[in-house]
Coordinates of C-alpha atoms in Angstrom, one line a residue:
X1 CA 188.9 73.0 5.2
X2 CA 186.9 72.4 8.4
X3 CA 183.8 72.4 6.3
X4 CA 185.0 69.4 4.5
X5 CA 185.8 67.5 7.7
X6 CA 182.3 68.2 9.0
X7 CA 180.8 67.2 5.6
X8 CA 182.6 63.8 5.8
X9 CA 181.4 63.2 9.3
X10 CA 177.8 63.9 8.4
X11 CA 177.9 61.9 5.2
X12 CA 179.3 58.9 7.1
X13 CA 176.7 58.8 9.8
X14 CA 173.5 60.5 8.5
X15 CA 172.4 57.4 6.6
X16 CA 172.5 55.2 9.7
X17 CA 169.2 56.3 11.3
X18 CA 165.6 56.6 10.3
X19 CA 163.1 58.0 12.8
X20 CA 160.0 60.1 13.1
X21 CA 162.0 62.3 15.4
X22 CA 165.7 62.9 14.7
X23 CA 168.1 60.3 16.2
X24 CA 171.3 61.7 17.5
X25 CA 174.8 60.3 17.0
X26 CA 177.1 60.4 20.0
X27 CA 180.3 58.7 20.9
X28 CA 180.2 56.1 23.7
X29 CA 182.9 54.0 25.2
X30 CA 181.4 50.6 25.9
X31 CA 182.2 47.9 28.5
X32 CA 180.9 44.4 28.7
X33 CA 181.8 41.0 30.2
X34 CA 184.7 40.9 27.7
X35 CA 186.2 43.9 29.6
X36 CA 185.8 42.2 33.0
X37 CA 182.2 43.1 33.9
X38 CA 180.6 40.3 35.8
X39 CA 177.3 40.5 33.8
X40 CA 176.0 42.6 31.0
X41 CA 172.7 43.4 32.6
X42 CA 173.6 46.6 34.6
X43 CA 170.8 47.3 37.1
X44 CA 172.3 50.4 38.9
X45 CA 175.3 52.8 38.9
X46 CA 176.9 54.9 41.6
X47 CA 180.1 56.9 42.1
X48 CA 181.6 57.0 45.6
X49 CA 183.5 59.9 47.3
X50 CA 186.8 58.4 46.2
X51 CA 185.7 58.6 42.6
X52 CA 185.3 54.8 42.0
X53 CA 182.4 53.7 39.9
X54 CA 180.1 51.0 41.2
X55 CA 177.9 48.8 38.9
X56 CA 175.2 46.5 40.2
X57 CA 174.5 43.7 37.7
X58 CA 172.3 40.6 37.6
X59 CA 175.4 38.6 38.6
X60 CA 177.1 40.6 41.3
X61 CA 178.6 44.0 42.2
X62 CA 181.5 45.6 40.2
X63 CA 183.9 48.3 41.2
X64 CA 185.7 50.1 38.4
X65 CA 188.8 52.2 39.0
X66 CA 189.1 53.5 35.4
X67 CA 191.3 50.5 34.3
X68 CA 189.7 47.3 35.5
X69 CA 186.7 45.8 37.2
X70 CA 186.7 44.1 40.6
X71 CA 183.7 41.8 41.3
X72 CA 182.0 41.0 44.5
X73 CA 179.7 38.0 44.4
X74 CA 177.4 36.0 46.6
X75 CA 178.5 32.6 47.8
X76 CA 176.8 29.6 49.2
X77 CA 178.0 30.4 52.7
X78 CA 177.3 34.2 52.8
X79 CA 177.2 34.6 56.5
X80 CA 180.4 32.6 57.0
X81 CA 182.5 34.3 54.4
X82 CA 180.9 37.7 54.9
X83 CA 180.2 38.0 51.2
X84 CA 177.2 39.8 49.7
X85 CA 173.8 38.2 50.2
X86 CA 171.8 38.1 47.0
X87 CA 173.0 37.9 43.4
X88 CA 171.1 40.6 41.5
X89 CA 172.1 44.1 42.7
X90 CA 169.2 46.6 42.6
X91 CA 170.9 49.7 44.2
X92 CA 174.2 51.0 45.5
X93 CA 174.6 54.1 47.7
X94 CA 177.2 55.8 49.9
X95 CA 175.6 57.9 52.7
X96 CA 176.9 61.1 54.2
X97 CA 178.9 59.2 56.8
X98 CA 180.7 57.2 54.2
X99 CA 178.8 54.0 54.7
X100 CA 178.3 51.8 51.6
X101 CA 174.8 50.2 51.1
X102 CA 174.1 47.5 48.6
X103 CA 170.5 46.4 47.9
X104 CA 169.8 43.1 46.3
X105 CA 166.9 41.1 45.0
X106 CA 165.8 38.5 47.6
X107 CA 169.1 39.1 49.5
X108 CA 168.1 42.3 51.3
X109 CA 170.3 45.2 52.2
X110 CA 174.1 44.8 52.8
X111 CA 176.4 47.1 54.6
X112 CA 179.8 47.0 52.9
X113 CA 183.1 47.7 54.6
X114 CA 185.6 48.9 51.9
X115 CA 188.7 48.3 54.1
X116 CA 188.0 44.6 54.9
X117 CA 185.9 44.2 51.7
X118 CA 183.3 42.3 53.8
X119 CA 179.5 42.5 53.8
X120 CA 177.0 42.3 56.6
X121 CA 173.3 41.8 56.1
X122 CA 170.9 44.3 57.5
X123 CA 168.0 42.1 58.7
X124 CA 164.4 42.9 59.0
X125 CA 163.2 43.0 62.6
X126 CA 161.4 39.8 62.0
X127 CA 164.2 38.2 60.0
X128 CA 162.0 37.8 56.9
X129 CA 163.6 37.6 53.5
X130 CA 163.2 40.7 51.4
X131 CA 164.4 42.7 48.4
X132 CA 166.0 46.1 48.7
X133 CA 165.1 48.0 45.5
X134 CA 166.0 51.6 46.2
X135 CA 167.9 53.7 48.8
X136 CA 168.0 57.4 49.7
X137 CA 169.0 59.6 52.5
X138 CA 166.8 62.5 53.8
X139 CA 168.0 65.9 55.1
X140 CA 168.1 64.5 58.6
X141 CA 170.6 61.8 57.4
X142 CA 168.1 59.0 57.9
X143 CA 168.5 56.1 55.4
X144 CA 165.3 54.9 53.7
X145 CA 164.9 51.7 51.8
X146 CA 162.2 50.8 49.3
X147 CA 161.2 47.1 49.6
X148 CA 158.5 44.9 48.3
X149 CA 157.1 44.8 51.9
X150 CA 156.9 48.6 52.1
X151 CA 159.0 51.7 52.9
X152 CA 161.7 51.0 55.5
X153 CA 164.4 52.8 57.4
X154 CA 167.7 51.9 59.1
X155 CA 167.5 52.0 62.9
X156 CA 170.4 53.1 65.2
X157 CA 171.0 49.4 65.8
X158 CA 171.6 48.9 62.0
X159 CA 168.4 47.0 61.6
X160 CA 165.7 47.5 59.0
X161 CA 162.4 48.7 60.3
X162 CA 159.3 48.7 58.1
X163 CA 157.5 52.0 58.5
X164 CA 153.8 51.5 59.0
X165 CA 152.6 53.9 56.3
X166 CA 149.0 53.5 55.1
X167 CA 147.1 55.4 52.4
X168 CA 143.4 55.8 52.5
X169 CA 143.1 54.3 49.0
X170 CA 145.4 51.3 49.2
X171 CA 146.2 50.7 52.9
X172 CA 149.8 49.6 53.5
X173 CA 152.2 50.5 50.8
X174 CA 153.9 47.6 49.1
X175 CA 156.1 46.9 46.1
X176 CA 158.2 50.0 46.5
X177 CA 160.3 50.4 43.3
X178 CA 161.7 53.9 43.7
X179 CA 162.2 56.5 46.5
X180 CA 163.7 60.0 46.5
X181 CA 164.0 62.6 49.3
X182 CA 163.4 66.3 48.6
X183 CA 164.6 69.2 50.8
X184 CA 161.2 69.7 52.5
X185 CA 161.2 66.5 54.6
X186 CA 159.2 64.6 51.9
X187 CA 159.9 61.2 50.5
X188 CA 158.5 60.6 47.1
X189 CA 157.6 56.9 46.8
X190 CA 156.9 54.9 43.7
X191 CA 155.1 51.6 43.8
X192 CA 155.0 49.2 40.9
X193 CA 151.3 48.4 41.8
X194 CA 150.0 51.4 43.7
X195 CA 151.4 54.4 41.9
X196 CA 153.0 57.6 43.3
X197 CA 153.0 58.9 46.9
X198 CA 154.4 61.8 48.9
X199 CA 155.3 61.0 52.5
X200 CA 156.2 63.7 55.1
X201 CA 158.8 62.2 57.4
X202 CA 158.1 64.7 60.1
X203 CA 154.4 64.5 60.5
X204 CA 154.0 61.0 59.0
X205 CA 151.3 62.2 56.6
X206 CA 151.0 60.5 53.2
X207 CA 149.4 61.6 50.1
X208 CA 148.4 59.5 47.1
X209 CA 149.2 61.5 43.9
X210 CA 147.3 60.3 40.9
X211 CA 149.2 60.2 37.6
X212 CA 147.1 61.4 34.6
X213 CA 146.8 58.2 32.6
X214 CA 145.0 58.1 29.2
X215 CA 144.8 54.3 29.4
X216 CA 142.4 53.7 32.2
X217 CA 142.7 49.9 31.8
X218 CA 146.3 49.9 33.0
X219 CA 147.6 51.1 36.3
X220 CA 150.9 52.8 35.6
X221 CA 153.9 51.3 37.3
X222 CA 156.4 53.8 38.7
X223 CA 159.8 52.7 37.7
X224 CA 162.0 55.6 38.9
X225 CA 161.9 58.9 40.7
X226 CA 164.5 61.7 40.3
X227 CA 165.0 65.1 41.9
X228 CA 166.5 67.7 39.5
X229 CA 168.5 70.7 40.7
X230 CA 165.6 73.1 40.4
X231 CA 163.5 70.9 42.8
X232 CA 161.4 69.3 40.1
X233 CA 160.4 65.7 40.8
X234 CA 160.6 63.5 37.7
X235 CA 158.7 60.2 37.5
X236 CA 159.5 57.5 35.0
X237 CA 156.7 55.0 34.3
X238 CA 156.3 51.7 32.5
X239 CA 153.5 52.6 30.1
X240 CA 153.3 56.4 29.9
X241 CA 156.7 57.9 29.7
X242 CA 157.7 60.7 32.0
X243 CA 155.7 62.8 34.4
X244 CA 157.0 65.7 36.5
X245 CA 155.9 67.7 39.7
X246 CA 157.2 71.2 40.0
X247 CA 158.8 72.2 43.3
X248 CA 156.3 73.1 46.1
X249 CA 153.2 71.7 44.3
X250 CA 151.4 68.4 44.0
X251 CA 150.4 69.0 40.4
X252 CA 151.5 66.2 38.1
X253 CA 152.0 66.9 34.5
X254 CA 152.9 64.5 31.7
X255 CA 155.9 65.6 29.7
X256 CA 154.7 67.2 26.5
X257 CA 155.8 66.0 23.0
X258 CA 157.6 63.0 24.5
X259 CA 158.5 60.6 21.7
X260 CA 156.1 57.9 22.6
X261 CA 156.3 54.3 21.3
X262 CA 155.7 51.0 22.9
X263 CA 159.4 50.7 24.0
X264 CA 160.2 54.3 24.6
X265 CA 157.2 54.7 26.9
X266 CA 158.9 52.5 29.5
X267 CA 161.3 54.9 31.4
X268 CA 163.4 53.0 33.9
X269 CA 166.1 55.7 34.7
X270 CA 166.4 59.5 34.8
X271 CA 169.4 61.8 35.3
X272 CA 170.3 65.4 34.8
X273 CA 173.7 66.6 33.6
X274 CA 175.5 69.8 34.6
X275 CA 174.0 71.7 31.6
X276 CA 170.5 71.0 32.8
X277 CA 169.8 68.5 30.1
X278 CA 167.6 65.6 31.2
X279 CA 168.3 62.1 30.3
X280 CA 165.8 59.2 30.1
X281 CA 166.7 55.6 29.9
X282 CA 164.0 53.6 28.1
X283 CA 163.4 50.1 26.6
X284 CA 163.8 51.8 23.2
X285 CA 167.0 53.7 23.6
X286 CA 168.5 56.7 25.4
X287 CA 166.6 60.1 25.2
X288 CA 167.9 63.5 26.0
X289 CA 165.5 66.4 26.7
X290 CA 166.4 70.1 26.4
X291 CA 163.8 71.9 28.5
X292 CA 164.6 75.3 27.2
X293 CA 164.1 74.3 23.6
X294 CA 161.5 71.5 24.3
X295 CA 163.8 69.4 22.1
X296 CA 164.2 65.6 22.3
X297 CA 167.2 63.6 20.9
X298 CA 167.2 59.9 20.7
X299 CA 170.4 57.8 20.9
X300 CA 170.1 54.2 19.7
X301 CA 172.4 51.2 19.3
X302 CA 173.7 50.7 15.8
X303 CA 175.0 47.2 15.0
X304 CA 178.4 47.5 13.5
X305 CA 179.2 50.9 15.1
X306 CA 181.2 50.2 18.2
X307 CA 180.9 53.8 19.5
X308 CA 177.1 53.8 19.5
X309 CA 174.9 53.0 22.5
X310 CA 175.7 49.4 23.3
X311 CA 172.1 48.2 23.7
X312 CA 168.7 49.9 23.4
X313 CA 167.2 48.7 26.7
X314 CA 168.5 51.1 29.3
X315 CA 168.2 50.0 32.9
X316 CA 170.2 52.7 34.8
X317 CA 171.8 56.1 34.4
X318 CA 174.3 58.1 36.4
X319 CA 176.1 61.5 36.0
X320 CA 179.6 61.4 37.5
X321 CA 181.5 64.3 39.1
X322 CA 183.0 65.2 35.7
X323 CA 179.5 65.6 34.3
X324 CA 179.8 62.5 32.1
X325 CA 177.0 60.1 31.6
X326 CA 177.0 56.3 32.4
X327 CA 174.2 54.2 31.0
X328 CA 173.6 50.6 32.2
X329 CA 171.8 48.5 29.7
X330 CA 170.9 44.8 29.1
X331 CA 174.1 44.6 27.0
X332 CA 176.7 46.3 29.1
X333 CA 177.8 49.8 30.0
X334 CA 177.9 52.8 27.7
X335 CA 180.0 55.8 28.9
X336 CA 179.4 59.2 27.3
X337 CA 182.4 61.4 27.9
X338 CA 181.2 65.0 27.2
X339 CA 184.7 66.1 26.1
X340 CA 184.6 63.6 23.3
X341 CA 181.3 64.9 21.8
X342 CA 183.0 67.1 19.2
X343 CA 180.3 66.7 16.6
X344 CA 176.5 66.9 16.9
X345 CA 174.5 65.3 14.1
X346 CA 171.7 67.5 12.7
X347 CA 169.3 65.1 11.0
X348 CA 166.7 65.6 8.4
X349 CA 163.3 66.5 9.7
X350 CA 160.5 67.4 7.3
X351 CA 158.3 70.5 8.0
X352 CA 160.4 71.5 11.0
X353 CA 162.9 74.3 10.7
X354 CA 165.0 73.0 13.6
X355 CA 166.3 70.4 11.1
X356 CA 167.7 69.9 7.6
X357 CA 165.3 69.4 4.8
X358 CA 167.6 66.8 3.2
X359 CA 170.2 64.6 4.8
X360 CA 172.7 64.3 2.0
X361 CA 175.1 67.2 2.1
X362 CA 177.9 68.3 -0.2
X363 CA 179.1 71.8 0.7
X364 CA 179.3 74.5 3.4
X365 CA 180.2 78.1 3.8
X366 CA 179.8 80.7 6.5
X367 CA 178.4 84.2 5.6
X368 CA 179.5 87.5 7.1
X369 CA 176.8 87.3 9.8
X370 CA 178.1 83.9 11.1
X371 CA 175.2 81.9 9.5
X372 CA 176.1 78.5 8.0
X373 CA 175.0 77.8 4.4
X374 CA 174.6 74.1 3.7
X375 CA 174.3 72.6 0.2
X376 CA 172.2 69.5 -0.1
X377 CA 171.6 66.8 -2.8
X378 CA 167.9 67.6 -3.3
X379 CA 166.8 70.2 -0.8
X380 CA 168.6 73.2 -2.1
X381 CA 170.3 75.5 0.4
X382 CA 169.7 75.1 4.2
X383 CA 170.8 78.3 6.1
X384 CA 171.4 77.8 9.9
X385 CA 170.9 81.0 11.8
X386 CA 173.7 81.3 14.4
X387 CA 171.4 83.0 16.9
X388 CA 168.1 81.1 16.7
X389 CA 169.7 77.8 15.7
X390 CA 166.9 77.3 13.2
X391 CA 167.0 76.8 9.4
X392 CA 165.6 78.8 6.5
X393 CA 165.6 77.1 3.1
X394 CA 166.3 78.3 -0.5
X395 CA 165.0 75.9 -3.1
X396 CA 164.0 75.8 -6.8
X397 CA 160.7 77.3 -5.7
X398 CA 162.6 80.4 -4.6
X399 CA 164.4 80.8 -7.8
X400 CA 167.4 78.5 -7.5
X401 CA 168.3 76.9 -10.9
X402 CA 168.4 73.4 -9.2
X403 CA 168.1 71.9 -5.7
X404 CA 171.4 69.9 -6.1
X405 CA 174.1 72.1 -4.5
X406 CA 177.8 71.2 -4.8
X407 CA 179.9 74.1 -3.5
X408 CA 180.0 77.7 -2.2
X409 CA 182.1 80.8 -2.3
X410 CA 181.6 83.7 0.2
X411 CA 182.1 86.7 -1.9
X412 CA 181.3 89.5 0.5
X413 CA 177.6 90.4 0.2
X414 CA 177.1 87.6 -2.3
X415 CA 177.2 83.9 -2.0
X416 CA 178.3 82.1 -5.1
X417 CA 176.6 78.7 -5.4
X418 CA 177.9 75.9 -7.6
X419 CA 175.3 73.3 -8.6
X420 CA 174.8 70.1 -10.5
X421 CA 173.1 70.8 -13.9
X422 CA 172.2 74.3 -12.8
X423 CA 175.4 76.3 -13.3
X424 CA 176.2 79.1 -10.8
X425 CA 173.7 81.0 -8.7
X426 CA 174.6 84.3 -7.2
X427 CA 172.6 84.8 -4.0
X428 CA 172.4 88.1 -2.0
X429 CA 173.9 87.1 1.4
X430 CA 171.6 89.5 3.3
X431 CA 168.2 89.1 1.6
X432 CA 168.7 85.6 0.3
X433 CA 167.3 86.7 -3.1
X434 CA 168.7 85.1 -6.3
X435 CA 170.5 87.9 -8.1
X436 CA 171.8 86.0 -11.1
X437 CA 172.2 82.6 -12.7
X438 CA 175.1 81.7 -15.0
X439 CA 174.5 78.7 -17.3
X440 CA 176.3 77.1 -20.2
X441 CA 175.0 78.3 -23.5
X442 CA 176.2 76.3 -26.5
X443 CA 175.6 79.4 -28.7
X444 CA 177.8 81.7 -26.5
X445 CA 181.6 80.8 -26.3
X446 CA 182.0 83.1 -23.3
X447 CA 179.4 81.3 -21.2
X448 CA 180.2 78.9 -18.4
X449 CA 181.8 75.8 -19.9
X450 CA 179.6 73.4 -18.0
X451 CA 176.5 73.5 -15.8
X452 CA 178.1 71.0 -13.4
X453 CA 180.2 73.1 -11.0
X454 CA 182.3 71.2 -8.4
X455 CA 184.6 74.0 -7.0
X456 CA 184.7 77.8 -6.8
X457 CA 187.6 79.8 -5.3
X458 CA 188.9 83.4 -5.2
X459 CA 192.6 84.1 -5.6
X460 CA 194.7 86.9 -4.1
X461 CA 193.8 89.2 -7.0
X462 CA 190.1 88.7 -6.4
X463 CA 189.7 86.6 -9.5
X464 CA 187.2 83.8 -9.3
X465 CA 188.1 80.3 -10.6
X466 CA 185.6 77.6 -11.3
X467 CA 186.2 73.9 -11.5
X468 CA 183.5 72.1 -13.7
X469 CA 182.8 68.8 -15.3
X470 CA 184.3 70.1 -18.5
X471 CA 187.4 72.0 -17.3
X472 CA 188.6 75.2 -15.7
X473 CA 187.0 78.6 -16.1
X474 CA 187.8 82.1 -14.7
X475 CA 185.1 84.6 -14.3
X476 CA 185.6 88.0 -16.0
X477 CA 182.9 90.6 -15.7
X478 CA 180.0 88.4 -16.7
X479 CA 182.0 86.3 -19.1
X480 CA 184.0 83.1 -18.5
X481 CA 187.5 82.5 -19.8
X482 CA 188.3 78.9 -20.5
X483 CA 191.7 77.2 -20.1
X484 CA 191.8 74.2 -22.4
X485 CA 195.6 74.3 -22.4
X486 CA 195.4 73.3 -18.7
X487 CA 192.4 71.0 -18.7
X488 CA 190.5 69.9 -21.7
X489 CA 187.0 68.3 -21.3
X490 CA 187.9 66.8 -17.9
X491 CA 186.4 67.2 -14.5
X492 CA 188.2 69.7 -12.1
X493 CA 187.4 68.7 -8.5
X494 CA 189.6 71.1 -6.6
X495 CA 191.5 74.4 -7.2
X496 CA 194.0 75.8 -4.6
X497 CA 196.2 78.8 -4.7
X498 CA 199.6 78.4 -2.9
X499 CA 201.8 80.9 -1.1
X500 CA 203.6 81.6 -4.4
X501 CA 200.3 82.4 -6.0
X502 CA 200.5 79.4 -8.3
X503 CA 197.3 77.4 -8.9
X504 CA 197.0 73.7 -8.1
X505 CA 194.3 72.0 -10.1
X506 CA 193.1 68.5 -9.3
X507 CA 191.4 66.4 -11.9
X508 CA 190.4 62.7 -12.0
X509 CA 193.7 61.9 -13.8
X510 CA 196.4 64.4 -12.8
X511 CA 197.4 67.4 -10.7
X512 CA 198.4 70.6 -12.6
X513 CA 200.5 73.4 -11.1
X514 CA 200.0 76.6 -13.1
X515 CA 202.1 79.8 -12.8
X516 CA 199.8 82.4 -14.4
X517 CA 202.7 85.0 -14.4
X518 CA 204.9 82.9 -16.6
X519 CA 202.2 80.7 -18.1
X520 CA 204.4 77.7 -16.9
X521 CA 202.6 74.4 -16.4
X522 CA 203.8 71.4 -14.3
X523 CA 201.9 68.1 -14.5
X524 CA 201.9 65.4 -11.9
X525 CA 200.2 62.1 -12.6
X526 CA 198.3 61.7 -9.4
X527 CA 194.5 61.1 -8.9
X528 CA 193.6 63.3 -6.0
X529 CA 190.5 64.9 -4.4
X530 CA 191.9 67.7 -2.2
X531 CA 195.1 69.7 -2.0
X532 CA 196.5 71.7 1.0
X533 CA 199.7 73.7 1.7
X534 CA 200.7 73.8 5.3
X535 CA 202.6 76.5 7.2
X536 CA 205.9 74.9 6.3
X537 CA 205.0 75.1 2.6
X538 CA 204.6 71.4 2.2
X539 CA 201.9 70.2 -0.1
X540 CA 199.6 67.4 0.9
X541 CA 197.4 65.7 -1.7
X542 CA 194.4 63.5 -0.7
X543 CA 194.5 60.6 -3.2
X544 CA 191.8 58.1 -4.1
X545 CA 193.8 54.9 -3.5
X546 CA 197.3 55.8 -2.2
X547 CA 196.5 57.6 1.0
X548 CA 198.0 61.0 1.8
X549 CA 200.7 62.1 -0.7
X550 CA 203.5 64.5 0.2
X551 CA 204.5 66.6 -2.8
X552 CA 207.3 68.8 -4.0
X553 CA 206.0 71.4 -6.5
X554 CA 208.6 70.8 -9.1
X555 CA 209.8 67.3 -8.5
X556 CA 206.6 65.6 -7.6
X557 CA 205.8 63.0 -5.0
X558 CA 208.2 62.7 -2.0
X559 CA 206.2 59.9 -0.2
X560 CA 202.9 58.4 0.8
X561 CA 201.2 57.9 4.2
X562 CA 198.8 55.1 3.8
X563 CA 197.5 51.9 5.4
X564 CA 198.3 50.6 7.9
X565 CA 199.5 54.0 9.2
X566 CA 196.2 55.5 8.1
X567 CA 192.8 54.0 8.5
X568 CA 191.9 54.3 4.8
X569 CA 193.7 55.0 1.6
X570 CA 190.9 57.1 0.1
X571 CA 191.4 60.7 1.4
X572 CA 188.5 62.9 0.9
X573 CA 189.7 66.1 2.7
X574 CA 192.6 67.6 4.6
X575 CA 192.7 70.4 7.1

């Protein structure tokens, strides 16, 4: 029954996305101004040692305790009221000593006291106005700040001192957008106008590191810098996607096979989750990158789906202590709890055996090797190898009678395949060769009654029952026995054997209970799609319009569970 649940999930979401590269579906919890956020443009995210989440927005700083947001804003008399200077918050950081630092645009760097909830401005030595765009701490516990006036550090007197760092190519560094400290006394510095630099804080030496750029007419703006667990430096740019520098080298490489487009090429945020998956926040959605598989997945906003990414322009990313992802966008916050990611959508991808060859799916089975067989509308059978996670395909070209697959039965070394207009195909489960095809033959009364096969099941005796568009058949050594006394010229959509070994047969107009030992027949006038018996020997019927029906075998319906207790009255499957 789990197969049917997965089928419904895929059918419900697979039609939402169209992309050259597969777009992933994922569950996000979203937060906006309606939930108490001060502004929907979330510029930065941080989690402190107490576990609170901090969000810097275009209209103030927000602290989130898991239930509600508390907002800290700038006021007209900042210095008098000890409120935050500046309105747009660019960065938030808690250092190793527990100090909270808040960087704002045109308001400078603020030191926040969480006990008094008061802010104090960290002034430049010359009292100039400045913007604090990025903060980091090196392995000597020195606090560095990226500003438009250059790279700066916090003095022992809690003042901000511009470090006189000059490159041979550009002179003084300016417009610092991003900084990150590695474990070798290096600061990696990104400028929106001058590119990428590596600055050794011990010997004060600086190196200009050129980014390979195919577009020589544009100087790439460095938007973000991130140090992953293996020591790799990741660089997000405005025009050219992602670059990286491996630990201990100055060699810059552009990320291969990155899904470039005008909006996805702008990478403003990078993060790494506990599994080693890299996440890139772009103007065109959220991208995950599996380095081992060299596989990208794209997460995008879907209007009308309130658990999709809330907005495609991602400004900030953060992985919390649980390993969950927080994405700040121009439309609010999207929170991806990894424990809620029960399903992974595998999308259609032509000419790539990592993906399905058709996105419309009707049936599943698992073979004795643990491989998953997937029946599609027009792509035949897609077989997912449990070890390689790649697909092989069986289609009409390989001998299938048709490419429209409706159901399966795992029959040991054989997989029985029910099709639309193609009858039953018997496939060798090991070699994947087509061994036999059973079709309806009007001249042979012992042939399959219909070429439209909706259901195949095996009972406790090993007998195989087939639900078709024209009634019920039982397979008997190459022949098919028909049961017109049960179902005559009507579609059989489900066949279930209960614990008493009676058959339950669902059609479009009724449910039939058949005792083969006594040839007794009980009919219930219920339109249903699926039948299940639970451990307490209760019978649940998934109906088309009445929700879930609870049935007694002899006396019929005992009650219905339907709207508003259920989200929908049309039940497609039960498990």
